Coordinates of C-alpha atoms in Angstrom, one line a residue:
M19 CA -22.2 -33.5 45.0
K20 CA -22.4 -29.8 46.0
G21 CA -19.3 -30.0 48.2
R22 CA -17.4 -31.8 45.5
S23 CA -18.2 -29.1 43.0
I24 CA -17.1 -26.4 45.4
Q25 CA -13.8 -28.2 46.0
R26 CA -13.3 -28.6 42.3
G27 CA -13.8 -24.8 41.9
L28 CA -11.4 -24.0 44.6
D29 CA -8.8 -26.3 43.0
M30 CA -9.3 -24.6 39.7
Q31 CA -8.9 -21.2 41.3
K32 CA -5.8 -22.4 43.1
G33 CA -4.3 -23.7 39.8
T34 CA -5.1 -20.5 38.0
G35 CA -3.5 -18.4 40.7
M36 CA -0.4 -20.6 40.7
A37 CA -0.1 -20.2 37.0
L38 CA -0.4 -16.4 37.3
W39 CA 2.3 -16.3 39.9
L40 CA 4.6 -18.5 37.9
R41 CA 4.0 -16.3 34.8
Q42 CA 4.9 -13.2 36.9
A43 CA 8.0 -14.9 38.2
A44 CA 9.1 -16.0 34.7
V45 CA 8.7 -12.4 33.5
A46 CA 10.7 -11.0 36.4
A47 CA 13.5 -13.5 35.9
A48 CA 13.7 -13.0 32.1
Y49 CA 13.7 -9.2 32.6
A50 CA 16.4 -9.4 35.2
V51 CA 18.6 -11.3 32.8
L52 CA 18.0 -8.8 29.9
V53 CA 18.6 -5.8 32.2
S54 CA 21.9 -7.4 33.4
L55 CA 23.0 -7.9 29.8
A56 CA 22.1 -4.4 28.7
R57 CA 23.9 -2.9 31.7
E58 CA 27.1 -4.7 30.7
L59 CA 26.9 -3.1 27.3
S60 CA 26.1 0.4 28.6
F61 CA 28.4 3.2 29.7
S62 CA 27.9 6.8 30.6
H63 CA 27.1 8.3 27.2
W64 CA 25.5 5.2 25.6
V65 CA 23.0 3.8 28.1
L66 CA 21.2 1.0 26.2
L67 CA 19.5 0.1 29.6
A68 CA 17.3 3.2 29.3
G69 CA 16.1 2.1 25.9
L70 CA 15.3 -1.4 27.3
H71 CA 13.4 0.1 30.3
M72 CA 11.2 2.4 28.2
A73 CA 10.6 -0.2 25.5
A74 CA 9.5 -2.8 28.0
L75 CA 7.2 -0.4 29.9
L76 CA 5.7 0.8 26.6
L77 CA 4.9 -2.6 25.2
V78 CA 4.3 -4.9 28.1
P79 CA 0.8 -5.0 29.6
Y80 CA 0.2 -3.2 32.9
R81 CA -0.3 -6.5 34.8
Y82 CA 3.3 -7.3 34.3
W83 CA 4.8 -3.9 35.3
A84 CA 5.3 -5.1 38.9
A85 CA 7.2 -8.1 37.7
L86 CA 9.4 -5.8 35.6
V87 CA 10.2 -3.6 38.5
V88 CA 10.9 -6.6 40.7
G89 CA 13.3 -8.1 38.0
D90 CA 15.1 -4.8 37.7
M91 CA 15.5 -4.5 41.5
V92 CA 16.8 -8.0 41.7
S93 CA 19.5 -7.1 39.1
L94 CA 20.3 -3.9 41.0
G95 CA 20.3 -5.8 44.3
Y96 CA 23.1 -8.0 43.1
I97 CA 25.2 -4.9 42.2
S98 CA 24.4 -3.3 45.6
V99 CA 25.6 -6.3 47.5
T100 CA 28.8 -6.6 45.5
C101 CA 29.6 -2.9 45.8
L102 CA 28.5 -2.5 49.4
D103 CA 32.0 -2.2 50.9
Q104 CA 33.3 0.0 48.2
L105 CA 30.5 2.6 47.8
G106 CA 28.7 2.4 51.2
L107 CA 25.3 1.3 52.5
T108 CA 23.5 4.5 51.5
W109 CA 24.5 4.1 47.9
S110 CA 23.6 0.4 47.9
I111 CA 20.1 1.1 49.3
C112 CA 19.5 4.0 46.8
N113 CA 20.8 1.9 44.0
V114 CA 18.1 -0.6 44.6
L115 CA 15.4 2.0 45.1
L116 CA 16.3 3.9 41.9
S117 CA 15.0 1.3 39.6
S118 CA 12.8 1.6 36.5
A119 CA 9.8 2.3 38.8
W120 CA 10.8 6.0 38.7
I121 CA 10.0 6.3 35.0
T122 CA 6.7 4.4 35.1
P123 CA 4.7 7.7 35.6
V124 CA 6.2 9.1 32.4
V125 CA 5.6 6.0 30.4
Y126 CA 2.0 5.7 31.8
A127 CA 1.3 9.3 30.8
C128 CA 2.6 8.6 27.3
R129 CA 0.4 5.6 27.0
E130 CA -2.8 6.9 28.6
Y131 CA -2.9 10.7 28.4
W132 CA -0.6 11.6 25.5
R133 CA -1.7 8.7 23.3
V134 CA 1.7 7.6 22.0
F135 CA -0.2 4.8 20.2
P136 CA -3.4 6.4 18.8
T137 CA -4.3 3.2 17.1
R138 CA -3.0 -0.3 17.0
T139 CA -0.9 0.3 14.0
T140 CA 0.1 4.0 14.3
I141 CA 2.7 5.9 16.5
N142 CA 2.6 9.5 17.6
M143 CA 6.3 10.1 17.0
G144 CA 6.4 13.6 18.7
V145 CA 5.0 12.1 21.9
L146 CA 7.4 9.2 21.7
L147 CA 10.5 11.5 21.5
F148 CA 9.1 13.8 24.1
G149 CA 8.6 10.9 26.5
A150 CA 12.1 9.6 25.6
L151 CA 13.6 13.0 26.6
L152 CA 11.6 13.0 29.9
V153 CA 12.8 9.5 30.7
A154 CA 16.4 10.6 30.0
L155 CA 15.9 13.5 32.4
V156 CA 14.5 11.3 35.1
K157 CA 17.3 8.8 34.8
T158 CA 19.9 11.6 34.8
G159 CA 18.4 13.0 38.0
G160 CA 18.5 9.6 39.6
S161 CA 22.1 9.0 38.6
L162 CA 23.1 12.4 40.0
L163 CA 21.3 11.6 43.3
L164 CA 23.0 8.1 43.3
V165 CA 26.5 9.4 42.8
S166 CA 26.0 12.1 45.5
T167 CA 25.4 9.3 48.0
A168 CA 28.5 7.2 47.1
K169 CA 31.3 6.9 49.5
L170 CA 34.3 8.0 47.5
P171 CA 38.0 7.6 48.4
P172 CA 39.7 10.7 49.9
D173 CA 42.1 11.1 47.0
Y174 CA 39.2 10.8 44.4
P175 CA 39.2 13.9 42.1
P176 CA 36.3 16.3 42.5
L177 CA 33.2 15.5 40.5
H178 CA 31.9 17.9 37.8
Y179 CA 28.1 17.4 38.1
G180 CA 27.4 19.5 35.0
F181 CA 29.6 17.4 32.8
L182 CA 28.2 14.2 34.3
A183 CA 24.6 15.4 33.8
G184 CA 25.3 16.2 30.2
Q185 CA 26.9 12.8 29.6
W186 CA 24.2 10.8 31.3
L187 CA 21.4 12.8 29.6
L188 CA 23.0 12.2 26.2
G189 CA 23.7 8.6 27.0
S190 CA 20.1 7.8 28.1
Y191 CA 18.6 9.6 25.2
V192 CA 20.9 8.0 22.6
G193 CA 20.3 4.6 24.3
I194 CA 16.5 5.1 24.0
L195 CA 16.9 6.1 20.3
T196 CA 19.1 3.1 19.7
V197 CA 16.7 0.5 21.2
L198 CA 13.1 1.7 21.3
P199 CA 12.4 2.6 17.6
F200 CA 14.0 -0.7 16.5
V201 CA 11.8 -2.6 18.9
L202 CA 8.8 -0.8 17.6
V203 CA 9.7 -1.9 14.1
I204 CA 9.9 -5.5 15.3
R205 CA 6.5 -5.1 17.0
E206 CA 5.0 -3.8 13.8
V207 CA 6.3 -6.8 11.9
L208 CA 5.0 -9.3 14.5
Q209 CA 1.6 -7.7 14.3
E210 CA 1.4 -8.3 10.6
S211 CA 2.9 -11.9 10.6
S212 CA 3.6 -14.7 12.9
W213 CA 7.0 -16.0 14.2
R214 CA 6.9 -18.8 11.5
Q215 CA 6.5 -16.2 8.7
L216 CA 9.4 -14.0 9.8
G217 CA 11.9 -15.7 7.5
T218 CA 9.7 -15.3 4.5
R219 CA 8.8 -11.8 5.5
F220 CA 12.5 -10.9 5.9
I221 CA 13.4 -12.3 2.4
K222 CA 10.5 -10.3 0.8
S223 CA 11.2 -7.1 2.7
H224 CA 12.9 -4.4 0.6
L225 CA 14.0 -2.7 3.8
A226 CA 15.7 -5.8 5.2
L227 CA 17.4 -6.6 1.9
E228 CA 18.7 -3.0 1.5
C229 CA 20.0 -3.1 5.1
V230 CA 21.9 -6.3 4.5
F231 CA 23.3 -5.5 1.1
V232 CA 23.6 -1.7 1.1
L233 CA 23.5 -0.2 4.6
I234 CA 25.7 -2.7 6.5
P235 CA 28.4 -2.7 3.9
T236 CA 28.4 1.1 3.8
L237 CA 28.7 1.3 7.6
A238 CA 31.4 -1.3 7.6
F239 CA 33.3 0.7 5.0
L240 CA 33.1 3.8 7.2
I241 CA 34.2 1.9 10.2
A242 CA 37.2 0.5 8.4
L243 CA 38.0 3.9 7.1
G244 CA 37.9 5.4 10.6
L245 CA 39.9 2.6 12.2
N246 CA 42.7 2.7 9.6
A247 CA 43.0 6.5 9.7
S248 CA 46.0 8.1 11.4
S249 CA 45.6 9.6 14.9
T250 CA 46.4 13.1 13.7
A251 CA 43.8 13.2 10.9
N252 CA 40.1 13.9 11.4
T253 CA 39.1 11.0 9.3
R254 CA 37.7 9.0 12.3
Q255 CA 35.4 11.9 13.4
L256 CA 34.4 12.5 9.8
A257 CA 33.5 8.9 9.4
Q258 CA 31.4 9.0 12.6
M259 CA 29.6 12.1 11.3
M260 CA 28.9 10.5 7.9
M261 CA 26.9 7.8 9.7
F262 CA 23.8 10.0 9.2
L263 CA 23.7 9.5 5.5
P264 CA 22.3 5.9 5.6
V265 CA 19.7 7.2 8.2
L266 CA 18.6 9.9 5.8
W267 CA 18.5 7.6 2.8
L268 CA 16.4 4.9 4.5
T269 CA 14.0 7.6 5.9
L270 CA 13.3 9.0 2.5
R271 CA 12.6 5.5 1.2
Y272 CA 10.8 3.8 4.1
G273 CA 9.6 6.4 6.5
W274 CA 10.1 6.1 10.3
Q275 CA 10.8 2.4 10.0
G276 CA 13.9 3.2 7.8
A277 CA 15.0 5.9 10.3
A278 CA 14.6 3.4 13.2
V279 CA 16.7 0.6 11.6
G280 CA 19.2 3.0 10.2
G281 CA 19.5 4.9 13.4
T282 CA 20.2 1.8 15.4
L283 CA 22.9 0.6 13.1
A284 CA 24.4 4.1 12.8
S285 CA 24.5 4.4 16.6
L286 CA 26.3 1.0 16.9
A287 CA 28.8 2.1 14.2
V288 CA 29.6 5.4 16.0
V289 CA 30.3 3.5 19.2
A290 CA 32.4 0.9 17.2
L291 CA 34.7 3.8 16.1
M292 CA 35.1 5.1 19.6
P293 CA 38.9 5.0 20.4
R294 CA 38.5 5.4 24.2
L295 CA 35.6 5.6 26.7
F296 CA 35.4 9.3 27.2
D297 CA 36.3 10.4 23.7
H298 CA 35.3 14.0 23.0
D299 CA 34.9 13.5 19.2
T300 CA 32.6 10.5 19.9
L301 CA 30.5 12.6 22.2
N302 CA 30.1 15.2 19.4
A303 CA 29.2 12.5 16.9
Q304 CA 26.6 11.1 19.2
V305 CA 25.0 14.5 19.7
F306 CA 24.9 14.9 15.9
I307 CA 23.5 11.4 15.4
A308 CA 20.9 11.8 18.1
F309 CA 19.7 15.0 16.5
I310 CA 19.6 13.3 13.0
I311 CA 17.7 10.3 14.3
S312 CA 15.2 12.4 16.2
T313 CA 14.6 14.6 13.1
M314 CA 14.4 11.7 10.8
L315 CA 11.9 9.8 13.0
I316 CA 9.6 12.8 12.9
V317 CA 10.1 13.4 9.2
G318 CA 9.7 9.6 8.6
A319 CA 6.5 9.5 10.5
R320 CA 5.2 12.4 8.4
I321 CA 6.3 10.6 5.2
G322 CA 4.6 7.5 6.4
A323 CA 1.4 9.4 7.0
L324 CA 1.6 10.9 3.5
N325 CA 2.2 7.5 2.0
Q326 CA -0.7 6.1 3.9
Q327 CA -2.9 8.9 2.7
A328 CA -1.7 8.4 -0.9
Q329 CA -2.4 4.6 -0.5
Q330 CA -5.9 5.4 0.8
E331 CA -6.5 7.7 -2.2
R332 CA -5.3 4.9 -4.5
T333 CA -7.6 2.5 -2.8
D334 CA -10.5 4.9 -3.1
L335 CA -9.7 5.4 -6.8
R336 CA -9.7 1.6 -7.4
L337 CA -13.0 1.3 -5.6
A338 CA -14.4 4.2 -7.7
L339 CA -13.1 2.5 -10.9
A340 CA -14.5 -0.8 -9.8
L341 CA -17.9 0.8 -9.1
A342 CA -17.9 2.5 -12.5
Q343 CA -16.9 -0.8 -14.2
R344 CA -19.7 -2.6 -12.4
N345 CA -22.2 0.1 -13.5
V346 CA -21.0 -0.3 -17.1
H347 CA -21.4 -4.1 -16.7
M348 CA -24.9 -3.7 -15.4
G349 CA -25.7 -1.3 -18.2
E350 CA -24.6 -3.9 -20.7
V351 CA -26.6 -6.5 -19.0
Q352 CA -29.7 -4.3 -19.3
L353 CA -29.0 -3.7 -23.0
H354 CA -28.6 -7.5 -23.4
M355 CA -32.0 -8.0 -21.8
T356 CA -33.5 -5.3 -24.0
S357 CA -32.0 -7.0 -27.0
Q358 CA -33.5 -10.3 -26.1
A359 CA -36.9 -8.6 -25.5
L360 CA -36.7 -7.0 -29.0
E361 CA -35.9 -10.4 -30.4
Q362 CA -39.0 -11.8 -28.8
V363 CA -41.0 -8.9 -30.1
R364 CA -39.6 -9.6 -33.6
E365 CA -40.7 -13.2 -33.4
S366 CA -44.1 -12.1 -32.1
V367 CA -44.5 -9.6 -35.0
H368 CA -43.6 -12.4 -37.4
S369 CA -46.2 -14.7 -35.9
V370 CA -48.9 -12.0 -35.9
Y371 CA -48.3 -11.1 -39.5
N372 CA -48.4 -14.7 -40.6
M373 CA -51.7 -15.2 -38.7
M374 CA -53.3 -12.0 -40.1
L375 CA -52.2 -12.8 -43.7
G376 CA -53.7 -16.3 -43.3
R377 CA -57.0 -14.9 -42.1
L378 CA -57.0 -12.4 -45.0
R379 CA -56.3 -15.2 -47.5
N380 CA -59.4 -17.1 -46.3
V381 CA -61.6 -14.0 -46.5
A382 CA -60.3 -12.8 -49.9
P383 CA -58.3 -15.4 -51.8
V384 CA -57.7 -13.2 -54.8
I385 CA -56.0 -10.3 -52.9
D386 CA -52.2 -9.9 -53.6
D387 CA -50.4 -10.1 -50.2
R388 CA -46.9 -9.5 -51.4
S389 CA -46.9 -5.8 -50.3
Y390 CA -48.0 -6.9 -46.8
R391 CA -45.3 -9.5 -46.6
R392 CA -42.7 -7.0 -47.7
Q393 CA -43.8 -4.6 -45.0
A394 CA -43.6 -7.4 -42.5
L395 CA -40.1 -8.3 -43.5
V396 CA -39.0 -4.6 -43.3
A397 CA -40.4 -4.3 -39.8
Q398 CA -38.7 -7.6 -38.7
D399 CA -35.4 -6.4 -40.3
Q400 CA -35.6 -3.1 -38.4
L401 CA -36.2 -4.9 -35.1
Y402 CA -33.3 -7.2 -35.9
R403 CA -30.9 -4.3 -36.6
L404 CA -32.0 -2.5 -33.5
A405 CA -31.5 -5.6 -31.3
D406 CA -28.2 -6.4 -33.0
S407 CA -26.9 -2.9 -32.4
L408 CA -27.8 -2.9 -28.7
C409 CA -25.9 -6.0 -27.8
P410 CA -24.0 -7.6 -30.7
V411 CA -21.2 -9.5 -28.9
T412 CA -23.5 -12.0 -27.3
R413 CA -25.3 -12.5 -30.6
E414 CA -22.2 -13.3 -32.8
R415 CA -19.1 -15.5 -32.4
G416 CA -17.3 -13.1 -30.1
L417 CA -15.5 -9.8 -30.6
P418 CA -13.5 -10.7 -33.8
A419 CA -16.7 -11.7 -35.7
V420 CA -18.6 -8.6 -34.4
L421 CA -15.9 -6.2 -35.6
R422 CA -15.4 -7.9 -38.9
E423 CA -19.0 -9.0 -39.8
G424 CA -21.2 -7.3 -37.2
P425 CA -23.6 -4.4 -37.5
I426 CA -21.1 -1.6 -37.8
A427 CA -19.1 -3.5 -40.5
R428 CA -22.3 -4.2 -42.5
V429 CA -23.5 -0.6 -42.2
L430 CA -20.3 0.9 -43.4
E431 CA -19.9 -1.5 -46.3
E432 CA -23.6 -1.1 -47.4
S433 CA -23.1 2.7 -47.4
G434 CA -20.0 2.7 -49.6
M435 CA -17.4 3.1 -46.9
S436 CA -14.1 1.1 -47.0
Y437 CA -13.7 -0.9 -43.7
W438 CA -11.0 -3.2 -42.5
C439 CA -10.3 -4.8 -39.1
D440 CA -7.3 -6.6 -37.7
L441 CA -7.1 -8.3 -34.3
R442 CA -4.0 -9.9 -32.7
G443 CA -3.3 -11.4 -29.4
P444 CA -5.4 -13.5 -26.9
V445 CA -8.7 -11.6 -27.7
S446 CA -10.7 -14.6 -26.5
L447 CA -9.2 -14.4 -23.0
L448 CA -10.6 -10.9 -22.5
S449 CA -13.7 -10.6 -20.3
G450 CA -17.1 -9.9 -21.9
T451 CA -17.1 -6.5 -20.2
I452 CA -13.9 -5.3 -21.9
Q453 CA -15.0 -6.8 -25.3
L454 CA -18.1 -4.8 -25.2
A455 CA -16.1 -1.7 -24.2
I456 CA -13.9 -2.2 -27.2
Y457 CA -16.9 -2.5 -29.5
R458 CA -18.5 0.6 -28.0
L459 CA -15.2 2.5 -28.5
V460 CA -15.0 1.5 -32.1
C461 CA -18.6 2.6 -32.6
E462 CA -17.9 6.0 -30.9
A463 CA -14.8 6.6 -33.0
V464 CA -16.6 5.6 -36.3
A465 CA -19.6 7.8 -35.4
D466 CA -17.4 10.7 -34.5
G467 CA -15.5 10.4 -37.8
C468 CA -18.6 10.0 -39.9
A469 CA -20.3 13.0 -38.3
R470 CA -17.7 15.2 -40.0
R471 CA -18.4 13.6 -43.4
D472 CA -14.7 13.8 -44.4
I473 CA -13.6 10.1 -44.3
S474 CA -14.0 7.2 -46.7
D475 CA -11.6 4.6 -45.2
I476 CA -11.7 3.1 -41.7
R477 CA -9.0 0.8 -40.4
V478 CA -9.5 -0.8 -36.9
Q479 CA -6.6 -2.5 -35.2
V480 CA -6.9 -4.3 -31.8
R481 CA -3.8 -5.6 -29.9
C482 CA -4.0 -7.6 -26.7
G483 CA -1.4 -8.8 -24.2
H484 CA -0.4 -9.4 -20.5
R485 CA 1.4 -7.1 -18.1
N486 CA 1.9 -7.8 -14.4
E487 CA -0.9 -10.4 -14.5
R488 CA -3.3 -7.8 -16.0
R489 CA -4.7 -8.1 -19.6
W490 CA -4.4 -5.0 -21.6
T491 CA -5.7 -4.1 -25.1
V492 CA -4.9 -1.2 -27.5
V493 CA -7.5 -0.1 -30.0
R494 CA -6.4 2.0 -33.0
V495 CA -9.0 3.5 -35.4
N496 CA -7.5 5.1 -38.5
L497 CA -10.0 7.5 -40.1
S498 CA -8.7 8.7 -43.5
A499 CA -10.2 10.1 -46.8
H500 CA -9.7 8.9 -50.4
A501 CA -10.7 11.3 -53.0
G502 CA -12.0 8.6 -55.3
R503 CA -14.2 6.9 -52.7
L504 CA -15.3 9.9 -50.7
S505 CA -17.9 10.9 -53.3
D506 CA -19.4 7.4 -53.3
V507 CA -20.3 7.3 -49.6
R508 CA -24.1 7.6 -49.1
W509 CA -24.1 9.9 -46.0
D510 CA -27.9 10.2 -45.7
E511 CA -28.2 6.5 -45.3
L512 CA -25.1 6.0 -43.3
L513 CA -25.4 8.6 -40.5
P514 CA -28.7 7.6 -39.0
R515 CA -27.6 3.9 -38.8
V516 CA -24.2 4.7 -37.4
L517 CA -25.4 7.1 -34.8
R518 CA -27.8 4.5 -33.6
T519 CA -24.8 2.3 -32.5
A520 CA -23.1 5.1 -30.5
T521 CA -24.0 7.8 -28.0
G522 CA -23.1 10.6 -30.4
L523 CA -21.0 12.4 -27.7
G524 CA -17.8 11.9 -29.7
W525 CA -14.4 12.4 -28.2
P526 CA -15.5 13.0 -24.6
A527 CA -17.3 9.7 -24.6
I528 CA -14.2 8.0 -25.8
E529 CA -12.0 9.6 -23.1
D530 CA -14.5 8.7 -20.3
R531 CA -14.8 5.1 -21.4
A532 CA -11.0 4.8 -21.5
A533 CA -10.7 6.3 -18.0
T534 CA -13.3 3.9 -16.7
F535 CA -11.0 1.0 -17.7
E536 CA -7.8 2.6 -16.3
G537 CA -6.6 3.6 -19.7
R538 CA -6.2 6.7 -21.7
A539 CA -7.1 7.9 -25.2
R540 CA -5.2 10.2 -27.6
E541 CA -5.7 11.5 -31.1
H542 CA -3.1 12.5 -33.7
L543 CA -3.0 13.3 -37.3
I544 CA -2.0 10.9 -40.0
T545 CA -1.8 11.1 -43.8
N546 CA -5.2 12.3 -45.1
G547 CA -6.9 11.8 -41.8
R548 CA -6.4 11.2 -38.1
C549 CA -5.9 8.2 -35.7
I550 CA -7.6 7.5 -32.4
S551 CA -5.7 5.3 -30.0
V552 CA -7.1 3.9 -26.8
L553 CA -5.4 1.8 -24.1
L554 CA -7.6 -0.3 -21.8
Y555 CA -7.0 -2.7 -19.0
D556 CA -9.3 -5.7 -18.4
P557 CA -11.0 -5.2 -15.0
E558 CA -10.0 -7.7 -12.3
Q559 CA -13.6 -8.0 -11.1
P560 CA -16.0 -6.9 -13.8

């Protein structure tokens, strides 16, 4: 049994090792094909191959780096074999050796020491561009070394190494800017969604839609304008220079992602307008576009950081509002429990009074107990009013009944004040928290108006509705004075009872309660008085 277990373990290790080797071989083969395709599309001042090399080394795990180098050397080996007779053995050997392995130290330093990816979802754009420039320099040096070992024909014109170095440096850097940022955008999308969700994500993406319906038609128009221009005019070069406008526009709207996508498409459009391979105007346009893309990537990264900071501040604000709303809700729950306790006390007082009066009647049957009963009813009524003012919404038939027939309405009408209330909209769909907030706001506004003793008519209007799946409500309290009714108001009886239903803080309390529910309050003058308007939003999670 022990020998059989050991054999099974060896078989499993052998199978695992074989799978690893097959995976490495598959990576090498796939990379060799991609490198060959990118080399076919590259030329001296537009080296897409450099972008593919850096993107692969930045994003592929270290365990596959050897496979990437092998795949690149296989592709280069084929070129060396086919060009052996033309360029010589030394060039063929150097061509194989000058693979992407020479830029691995730069990419490794970017990943490990310079922290090009500080977190899983962020990019240090300054380090990325600096690494791209170093990779372009390394590749330019390798190309110069390679061309110096080539066996050239005797009648071949002399080489200008300075001009070649400038072309190759520009081509490698532009190639990296064309490929790498766009690949990083795709990486970010794949981190947030799976392959199956890409179609849905593309349809819902504003950046993708604007690229399809705005950016690509704009670039197509510029390409058509440049291709149809006469050879003597500067329209073609002007059209190539104008390719920076979409990059700038997308950067301001979407940060570095917009700069990456716009830069890739703009670089492709500049090359599409190239009349010949070594066109001087195209070189100038590529230098300008490279500068614009580099600048916009840095600016876009900063814009993205500012947007993320603003989003975090909005999140913190929502959390603070949610906390304040929960505190208001807990306060209302405590008031509700206090109201229930007062109701129980009122019933206990009623029972105690009845028991005491019954005992008193047995001791002295001829005593008149009407005064005692009257005092008992007064005490019970005071307890009822106090409990009713603490938490009225749960005691009545909802907010409409509380505002029309509740304690504040009864107090105002009993004191000679004219009171009227109108509610419209789906009031019943509002949460209990916002209904209590509306009631408290009305009480604060009424108490603030009565404290000045200059009103006789109160009109309350409540309007409700929906907006972006959020319920909102507007409360308007009109406080006005009528000369004939102002003298009939019994202020000494009204003020103590009204102030019992509010905090007595007045306008600051109204503003604070409105801000707690993401709204605002304002006050303006009307005929013979003033109007208090408050906008509130129903909390998503009270």
